[in-house]
Coordinates of C-alpha atoms and ligand atoms in Angstrom, one line a residue:
M273 CA -4.2 1.9 34.3
N274 CA -1.4 2.0 31.7
I275 CA -1.2 -1.5 30.2
L276 CA 1.0 -3.1 27.6
L277 CA -0.6 -5.9 25.6
T278 CA 1.8 -8.1 23.7
G279 CA 0.1 -9.9 20.8
G280 CA -2.6 -7.1 21.0
A281 CA -3.6 -7.4 17.4
G282 CA -4.4 -11.1 17.7
Y283 CA -7.8 -12.8 18.3
I284 CA -8.0 -12.7 22.1
G285 CA -5.7 -9.6 22.5
S286 CA -8.0 -7.4 20.3
H287 CA -11.2 -8.4 22.1
T288 CA -9.4 -7.8 25.5
A289 CA -8.1 -4.4 24.3
L290 CA -11.6 -3.3 23.5
A291 CA -12.9 -4.5 26.9
L292 CA -10.1 -2.6 28.7
M293 CA -10.7 0.6 26.7
A294 CA -14.4 0.4 27.7
R295 CA -13.1 0.4 31.3
G296 CA -11.0 3.5 30.7
H297 CA -7.5 2.0 30.6
Q298 CA -4.8 3.4 28.4
L299 CA -3.1 0.8 26.3
V300 CA 0.0 0.2 24.2
L301 CA -0.4 -2.8 21.9
V302 CA 2.7 -4.5 20.4
D303 CA 2.6 -7.2 17.7
N304 CA 4.8 -8.5 14.9
F305 CA 1.7 -9.4 12.7
S306 CA 3.0 -13.0 12.3
N307 CA -0.5 -14.2 12.9
S308 CA -2.6 -11.1 12.5
Q309 CA -3.4 -8.2 10.2
P310 CA -2.9 -4.4 10.5
E311 CA -6.6 -4.0 9.6
V312 CA -7.5 -5.1 13.1
L313 CA -6.1 -1.7 14.4
K314 CA -8.5 0.3 12.2
R315 CA -11.4 -1.8 13.5
L316 CA -10.3 -1.3 17.1
S317 CA -10.0 2.5 16.5
N318 CA -13.6 2.6 15.1
L319 CA -15.0 0.4 17.8
S320 CA -13.3 2.3 20.6
Q321 CA -14.7 5.7 19.5
G322 CA -16.3 7.3 22.5
M323 CA -14.8 4.9 25.0
P324 CA -12.8 6.4 27.9
G325 CA -9.7 4.5 27.1
S326 CA -7.4 4.6 24.1
F327 CA -4.5 2.7 22.5
D328 CA -1.2 3.2 20.7
F329 CA 0.5 0.5 18.6
H330 CA 4.1 -0.6 17.9
Q331 CA 5.0 -3.2 15.4
L332 CA 7.8 -5.3 17.0
D333 CA 8.8 -8.8 17.9
I334 CA 8.9 -9.5 21.6
C335 CA 12.2 -11.5 21.1
D336 CA 13.8 -8.1 20.1
A337 CA 14.8 -6.8 23.5
K338 CA 15.9 -3.4 22.2
A339 CA 12.7 -2.7 20.4
L340 CA 10.7 -3.8 23.5
A341 CA 12.8 -1.7 25.8
A342 CA 12.3 1.4 23.5
V343 CA 8.5 1.1 24.2
F344 CA 9.1 1.1 28.0
A345 CA 11.6 4.0 27.6
A346 CA 9.2 6.1 25.6
K347 CA 6.6 5.6 28.3
A348 CA 9.1 6.7 30.9
A349 CA 10.1 9.7 28.8
A350 CA 6.5 10.8 28.9
G351 CA 6.6 10.7 32.7
Q352 CA 4.5 7.5 32.9
H353 CA 5.1 3.8 33.5
F354 CA 3.2 0.6 32.7
D355 CA 1.2 -0.7 35.6
A356 CA 0.9 -4.1 34.0
V357 CA 1.6 -6.3 31.0
I358 CA -0.9 -8.7 29.5
H359 CA 1.2 -11.2 27.5
F360 CA -0.8 -12.8 24.6
A361 CA 2.0 -12.9 22.0
G362 CA 3.0 -16.4 21.2
L363 CA 2.6 -19.2 18.6
K364 CA -0.3 -21.6 19.1
A365 CA -0.4 -24.3 16.5
V366 CA 0.1 -27.7 18.1
G367 CA 1.0 -29.6 14.9
E368 CA 3.5 -27.0 13.9
S369 CA 5.0 -27.0 17.4
A370 CA 6.0 -30.7 16.9
R371 CA 7.7 -29.9 13.5
E372 CA 9.4 -26.7 14.7
P373 CA 10.0 -27.0 18.4
L374 CA 12.8 -24.5 18.6
K375 CA 10.6 -21.8 17.0
Y376 CA 8.0 -22.4 19.7
Y377 CA 10.5 -22.4 22.5
Q378 CA 12.1 -19.2 21.0
H379 CA 8.9 -17.2 20.7
N380 CA 6.9 -18.6 23.7
V381 CA 9.6 -19.3 26.2
A382 CA 12.6 -17.1 25.3
G383 CA 10.3 -14.3 24.2
T384 CA 8.7 -14.3 27.6
V385 CA 12.1 -14.2 29.4
T386 CA 13.0 -11.3 27.2
L387 CA 9.8 -9.5 28.2
L388 CA 10.4 -10.2 31.9
N389 CA 13.9 -8.8 31.7
V390 CA 12.7 -5.6 30.2
M391 CA 9.9 -5.4 32.8
Q392 CA 12.5 -5.9 35.5
Q393 CA 14.7 -3.2 34.1
Y394 CA 11.7 -0.8 34.2
Q395 CA 10.3 -2.1 37.5
V396 CA 7.0 -3.2 36.0
N397 CA 5.7 -5.8 38.5
C398 CA 2.5 -7.3 37.1
L399 CA 2.1 -9.8 34.2
V400 CA -1.1 -11.6 33.1
F401 CA -0.1 -14.6 31.1
S402 CA -2.1 -16.5 28.4
S403 CA -1.8 -20.1 29.4
S404 CA -3.9 -23.0 28.3
A405 CA -5.9 -26.0 29.5
T406 CA -3.5 -28.1 27.4
V407 CA -1.1 -28.0 30.3
Y408 CA -3.4 -30.6 32.0
G409 CA -2.7 -33.1 29.2
D410 CA -5.0 -36.2 29.3
P411 CA -7.4 -35.6 32.3
Q412 CA -7.5 -38.3 34.9
S413 CA -10.8 -36.9 36.2
L414 CA -13.2 -34.2 35.2
P415 CA -13.9 -31.3 35.7
L416 CA -10.4 -29.9 35.8
T417 CA -9.6 -27.8 38.8
E418 CA -6.4 -25.7 39.1
Q419 CA -5.1 -28.5 41.3
S420 CA -5.6 -31.3 38.7
P421 CA -2.5 -33.1 37.7
T422 CA -0.6 -31.5 34.8
G423 CA 1.2 -33.2 31.9
P424 CA 1.2 -31.3 28.6
Q425 CA 1.4 -33.7 25.6
S426 CA 2.7 -31.3 22.9
V427 CA 5.7 -28.9 22.4
Y428 CA 3.2 -26.0 22.4
G429 CA 1.7 -27.2 25.8
R430 CA 5.1 -27.7 27.3
S431 CA 6.1 -24.2 26.2
K432 CA 3.2 -22.8 28.1
F433 CA 3.9 -25.0 31.1
M434 CA 7.6 -23.9 31.1
V435 CA 6.5 -20.2 31.3
E436 CA 4.2 -21.0 34.2
H437 CA 7.3 -22.4 36.0
I438 CA 9.4 -19.4 35.1
L439 CA 6.8 -17.1 36.5
A440 CA 6.6 -19.1 39.7
D441 CA 10.4 -18.9 40.1
Y442 CA 10.4 -15.2 39.3
C443 CA 7.6 -14.5 41.8
A444 CA 9.7 -16.4 44.4
A445 CA 12.7 -14.2 43.7
N446 CA 10.9 -10.8 43.3
A447 CA 8.6 -10.2 46.3
A448 CA 6.9 -7.4 44.5
F449 CA 5.9 -9.3 41.4
S450 CA 2.4 -10.4 40.6
A451 CA 1.9 -13.1 37.9
V452 CA -1.6 -14.0 36.9
V453 CA -1.7 -17.2 34.9
L454 CA -5.0 -17.7 33.0
R455 CA -5.5 -21.2 31.6
Y456 CA -8.0 -20.8 28.8
F457 CA -10.2 -23.6 27.7
N458 CA -11.5 -23.3 24.1
P459 CA -12.0 -19.7 23.1
V460 CA -14.6 -19.1 20.3
G461 CA -17.0 -16.4 19.1
A462 CA -16.4 -12.9 17.9
H463 CA -17.4 -9.3 18.7
P464 CA -21.1 -8.9 18.2
S465 CA -20.5 -6.0 15.8
G466 CA -19.0 -8.6 13.4
Q467 CA -15.9 -6.3 13.2
L468 CA -13.5 -8.4 15.3
G469 CA -13.0 -12.2 15.2
E470 CA -10.7 -15.1 14.7
D471 CA -8.9 -15.0 11.4
P472 CA -6.8 -18.2 11.0
Q473 CA -4.2 -18.1 8.2
G474 CA -4.4 -21.1 5.9
I475 CA -6.4 -24.2 6.9
P476 CA -8.0 -23.8 10.4
N477 CA -6.8 -26.2 13.0
N478 CA -9.6 -25.4 15.4
L479 CA -13.1 -26.7 15.2
L480 CA -15.3 -23.6 15.1
P481 CA -13.4 -21.7 12.4
F482 CA -13.4 -24.8 10.3
I483 CA -17.2 -25.3 10.7
S484 CA -17.8 -21.7 9.9
Q485 CA -15.7 -21.8 6.7
V486 CA -17.7 -24.9 5.6
A487 CA -21.0 -23.1 6.3
V488 CA -19.9 -20.0 4.3
G489 CA -18.8 -22.3 1.4
R490 CA -15.0 -21.7 1.7
R491 CA -14.5 -25.4 2.4
E492 CA -16.4 -28.5 1.3
A493 CA -16.8 -30.6 4.4
L494 CA -15.7 -30.9 8.1
T495 CA -13.5 -33.8 9.0
V496 CA -14.5 -35.1 12.4
F497 CA -11.5 -36.5 14.1
G498 CA -12.7 -39.6 15.9
N499 CA -16.2 -41.0 16.6
D500 CA -15.1 -43.7 19.0
Y501 CA -14.3 -41.7 22.1
P502 CA -15.9 -42.7 25.4
T503 CA -18.3 -39.7 25.2
P504 CA -22.1 -39.8 24.7
D505 CA -21.9 -39.5 20.8
G506 CA -18.4 -40.7 20.4
T507 CA -16.9 -37.3 19.4
G508 CA -14.5 -35.2 21.4
V509 CA -15.9 -32.9 24.1
R510 CA -14.5 -29.5 24.9
D511 CA -15.3 -26.4 27.1
Y512 CA -16.0 -23.7 24.6
I513 CA -15.9 -20.1 26.0
H514 CA -17.0 -16.9 24.3
V515 CA -14.0 -14.6 23.7
L516 CA -15.9 -11.7 25.2
D517 CA -16.2 -13.7 28.5
L518 CA -12.5 -14.4 28.3
A519 CA -11.8 -10.7 27.7
D520 CA -13.9 -9.9 30.8
G521 CA -11.9 -12.5 32.8
H522 CA -8.7 -10.6 31.9
V523 CA -10.2 -7.3 33.0
R524 CA -11.3 -8.7 36.4
A525 CA -8.0 -10.5 37.0
L526 CA -5.9 -7.5 36.1
E527 CA -8.0 -5.0 38.2
Q528 CA -8.1 -7.2 41.3
L529 CA -4.7 -9.0 41.4
C530 CA -2.1 -6.7 39.9
N531 CA -1.2 -5.3 43.3
Q532 CA -1.2 -8.7 45.1
A533 CA 2.3 -10.2 44.8
G534 CA 2.7 -13.9 44.0
Q535 CA 1.4 -16.3 41.4
H536 CA -2.3 -16.5 40.9
L537 CA -3.6 -19.3 38.7
F538 CA -7.1 -19.6 37.2
N539 CA -9.1 -21.8 34.8
L540 CA -11.1 -19.7 32.4
G541 CA -13.9 -21.9 31.0
T542 CA -17.6 -22.2 31.4
G543 CA -17.6 -25.7 33.0
Q544 CA -19.9 -27.0 30.3
G545 CA -18.7 -29.5 27.7
Y546 CA -20.0 -29.9 24.1
S547 CA -19.2 -32.6 21.6
V548 CA -18.1 -32.0 18.0
L549 CA -21.5 -33.1 16.8
E550 CA -23.3 -30.8 19.2
M551 CA -21.2 -27.9 17.8
V552 CA -22.0 -28.8 14.3
E553 CA -25.7 -29.0 15.0
A554 CA -25.7 -25.6 16.8
F555 CA -24.0 -24.1 13.8
R556 CA -26.4 -25.7 11.4
Q557 CA -29.4 -24.3 13.3
V558 CA -28.0 -20.8 13.7
S559 CA -26.7 -20.4 10.1
G560 CA -29.4 -22.4 8.3
H561 CA -26.7 -23.9 6.2
P562 CA -25.9 -27.7 6.0
I563 CA -22.5 -28.7 7.4
P564 CA -21.4 -31.7 5.4
L565 CA -19.0 -33.9 7.4
H566 CA -17.1 -37.1 7.3
F567 CA -15.5 -39.1 10.1
A568 CA -11.8 -39.8 10.2
P569 CA -9.5 -41.4 12.8
R570 CA -8.7 -39.6 16.0
R571 CA -6.2 -36.7 15.7
P572 CA -2.9 -37.6 17.4
G573 CA -2.6 -36.0 20.8
D574 CA -6.4 -35.2 21.2
V575 CA -8.0 -36.1 24.5
S576 CA -11.6 -37.4 24.6
A577 CA -13.0 -34.8 26.9
C578 CA -11.8 -31.6 28.6
Y579 CA -13.8 -29.1 30.6
A580 CA -13.2 -26.8 33.6
D581 CA -14.2 -26.5 37.1
A582 CA -14.6 -22.7 36.9
G583 CA -15.3 -22.3 40.6
K584 CA -12.1 -20.6 41.6
A585 CA -12.5 -17.7 39.2
R586 CA -16.1 -17.4 40.3
Q587 CA -15.2 -17.3 44.0
Q588 CA -12.1 -15.2 43.9
L589 CA -12.6 -12.9 40.9
G590 CA -16.4 -12.8 40.9
W591 CA -16.1 -13.8 37.2
Q592 CA -18.4 -16.3 35.5
A593 CA -19.0 -16.8 31.8
Q594 CA -22.3 -15.1 30.8
L595 CA -22.7 -16.1 27.1
N596 CA -24.1 -19.4 26.0
L597 CA -23.6 -21.7 23.0
T598 CA -26.0 -19.8 20.8
D599 CA -24.2 -16.5 21.5
M600 CA -20.8 -18.2 20.6
V601 CA -22.1 -19.7 17.4
S602 CA -24.2 -16.7 16.2
D603 CA -21.4 -14.2 16.8
T604 CA -18.9 -16.5 15.0
W605 CA -21.4 -16.8 12.1
R606 CA -21.9 -13.0 11.9
W607 CA -18.2 -12.5 11.8
Q608 CA -17.7 -15.2 9.1
Q609 CA -20.5 -13.8 6.9
Q610 CA -19.3 -10.1 7.2
N611 CA -15.7 -11.1 6.6
P612 CA -15.6 -14.3 4.5
Q613 CA -11.9 -13.9 4.0
G614 CA -11.2 -12.6 7.5
Y615 CA -9.3 -9.3 7.7
R616 CA -7.7 -9.8 4.3
T617 CA -8.9 -8.2 1.1
A618 CA -10.0 -10.4 -1.7
N619 CA -6.6 -10.0 -3.4
Q620 CA -4.7 -11.0 -0.4
A621 CA -7.0 -14.0 0.0
V622 CA -6.2 -15.2 -3.5
G623 CA -2.6 -15.4 -2.4
T624 CA -3.6 -17.4 0.7
A625 CA -5.6 -19.8 -1.5
V626 CA -2.6 -20.4 -3.7
E627 CA -0.4 -21.2 -0.7
E628 CA -2.9 -23.6 0.7
N629 CA -3.2 -25.4 -2.6
A630 CA 0.6 -25.6 -2.8
D631 CA 0.6 -27.3 0.7
V632 CA -1.9 -29.9 -0.2
Ligands
NAD966 P1 -3.3 -15.1 17.9 O1 -2.3 -15.8 17.1 O2 -4.6 -14.6 17.3 O3 -2.7 -13.9 18.7 C1 -1.3 -13.9 19.1 C2 -0.7 -12.6 18.5 O4 0.7 -12.6 18.9 C3 -0.8 -12.5 17.0 O5 -1.3 -11.3 16.6 C4 0.7 -12.7 16.6 O6 1.0 -11.9 15.4 C5 1.4 -12.1 17.8 N1 2.8 -12.7 18.0 C6 3.2 -14.0 17.9 N2 4.5 -14.1 18.2 C7 4.9 -12.8 18.4 C8 6.2 -12.3 18.7 N3 7.3 -13.0 18.9 N4 6.3 -10.9 18.9 C9 5.2 -10.1 18.7 N5 4.0 -10.6 18.4 C10 3.9 -11.9 18.3 O7 -3.7 -16.1 19.1 P2 -4.8 -15.9 20.2 O8 -5.8 -17.0 20.0 O9 -5.3 -14.5 20.4 O10 -4.0 -16.4 21.5 C11 -3.4 -15.5 22.4 C12 -2.6 -16.2 23.4 O11 -3.5 -17.1 24.1 C13 -1.5 -17.1 22.8 O12 -0.4 -17.0 23.7 C14 -2.1 -18.5 22.8 O13 -1.1 -19.5 22.9 C15 -3.0 -18.4 24.0 N6 -4.1 -19.4 24.0 C16 -4.9 -19.4 22.9 C17 -5.9 -20.3 22.8 C18 -6.8 -20.4 21.6 O14 -7.5 -21.4 21.4 N7 -7.0 -19.3 20.9 C19 -6.1 -21.2 23.9 C20 -5.2 -21.2 25.0 C21 -4.2 -20.3 25.0
UDP967 N1 -12.0 -31.3 15.6 C1 -12.5 -32.0 14.5 N2 -12.2 -31.5 13.3 C2 -11.5 -30.3 13.0 C3 -11.0 -29.7 14.2 C4 -11.2 -30.1 15.4 O1 -13.2 -33.0 14.7 O2 -11.3 -30.0 11.9 C5 -12.3 -31.8 17.0 C6 -11.0 -32.1 17.8 O3 -10.7 -33.5 17.5 C7 -11.5 -31.9 19.2 C8 -12.5 -30.7 19.1 O4 -12.9 -30.7 17.7 O5 -12.3 -33.0 19.7 C9 -11.9 -29.3 19.4 O6 -10.7 -29.2 18.6 P1 -9.9 -27.8 18.6 O7 -8.7 -28.0 17.7 O8 -10.8 -26.7 18.2 O9 -9.4 -27.6 20.1 P2 -8.5 -28.5 21.1 O10 -8.3 -29.8 20.4 O11 -7.2 -27.6 21.1 O12 -9.2 -28.5 22.4

């Protein structure tokens, strides 16, 4: 298939690109590098050597309709068309979304509408969308099925939820359109080569990148947000899923559902929850490094526990997470050790450190 990946240089996009090339798909990646580095493209080229698929890249912002349309036009000029779009591009920092809601609605919601308009113009009728378990808000019961009540608690979560509604409305109006909504739980891990991984800019918001930066000596100690939750050890419980399993979920969804019109909605999680302290202990064991930590009050907006019922994806897509906690942690640790400053060179990283200090 010919597939366009928006946000293809990002964490989940890059791993999915590799999985798709391994299956022989021809890709065009677009990204504005607002939260990624051009270095990822070199790594993707190296890792995809010998694979049946290949990729091109265009640096652009999905809110720029002309630039986006030019990519579709170039495909048409070559006598081809995109069979599908996987839409990863978006902003994802919950805290920032509260401070800058318009930026989030612009990139996540208006950007998606711009993309859908261009797809309509070029009659591309399949979109796979990166949604999030955050649309469920504070769960009334666990595990979360696709039918569980929704109620996103943040601007970021609402931006994802709005797009889900937009896709449902567009499917209702365009009988040929297939929208596959994938609600990710907590993606973690890295490519086992150590060449691709998550590279947060500045201070990581997410647990595993923070723990790994403590283990490698980049940060002094982990702050555990809350130890008074109604969970076995009092710390928050989440459904961590290896990014390779997530990538495989995209491949399955795309290959099976792109010709089936309508909206298709799936949780992508393992169904297994781990607490913050269990994650810390797993990382300590795999890395052999101590992970100093201190407890702090709960982080506003955090829920006590969140994990998936992954049955629908298993039954309908034949997809099930294959990798366990040790795989997630050891691949994260390999990536962190081989790339202590992420994709940036040491010089660029000095710049980042100065910015971080300025923020504090
Ligand atoms: P990421 O930031 O690594 O990747 C997103 C990519 O999109 C980045 O490379 C960024 O530069 C690019 N981008 C952002 N806005 C853009 C724009 N306007 N035009 C072009 N490119 C743009 O994030 P990720 O973790 O790979 O997440 C991918 C998607 O999955 C996002 O939509 C995110 O909201 C969603 N998601 C992520 C998680 C998670 O924990 N990582 C969980 C649930 C959902
Ligand atoms: N967490 C923490 N310290 C951190 C980052 C996260 O204690 O520095 C906790 C957080 O409160 C939650 C869990 O780790 O219970 C997962 O948080 P993350 O931000 O990775 O995912 P999300 O909250 O989006 O599910």
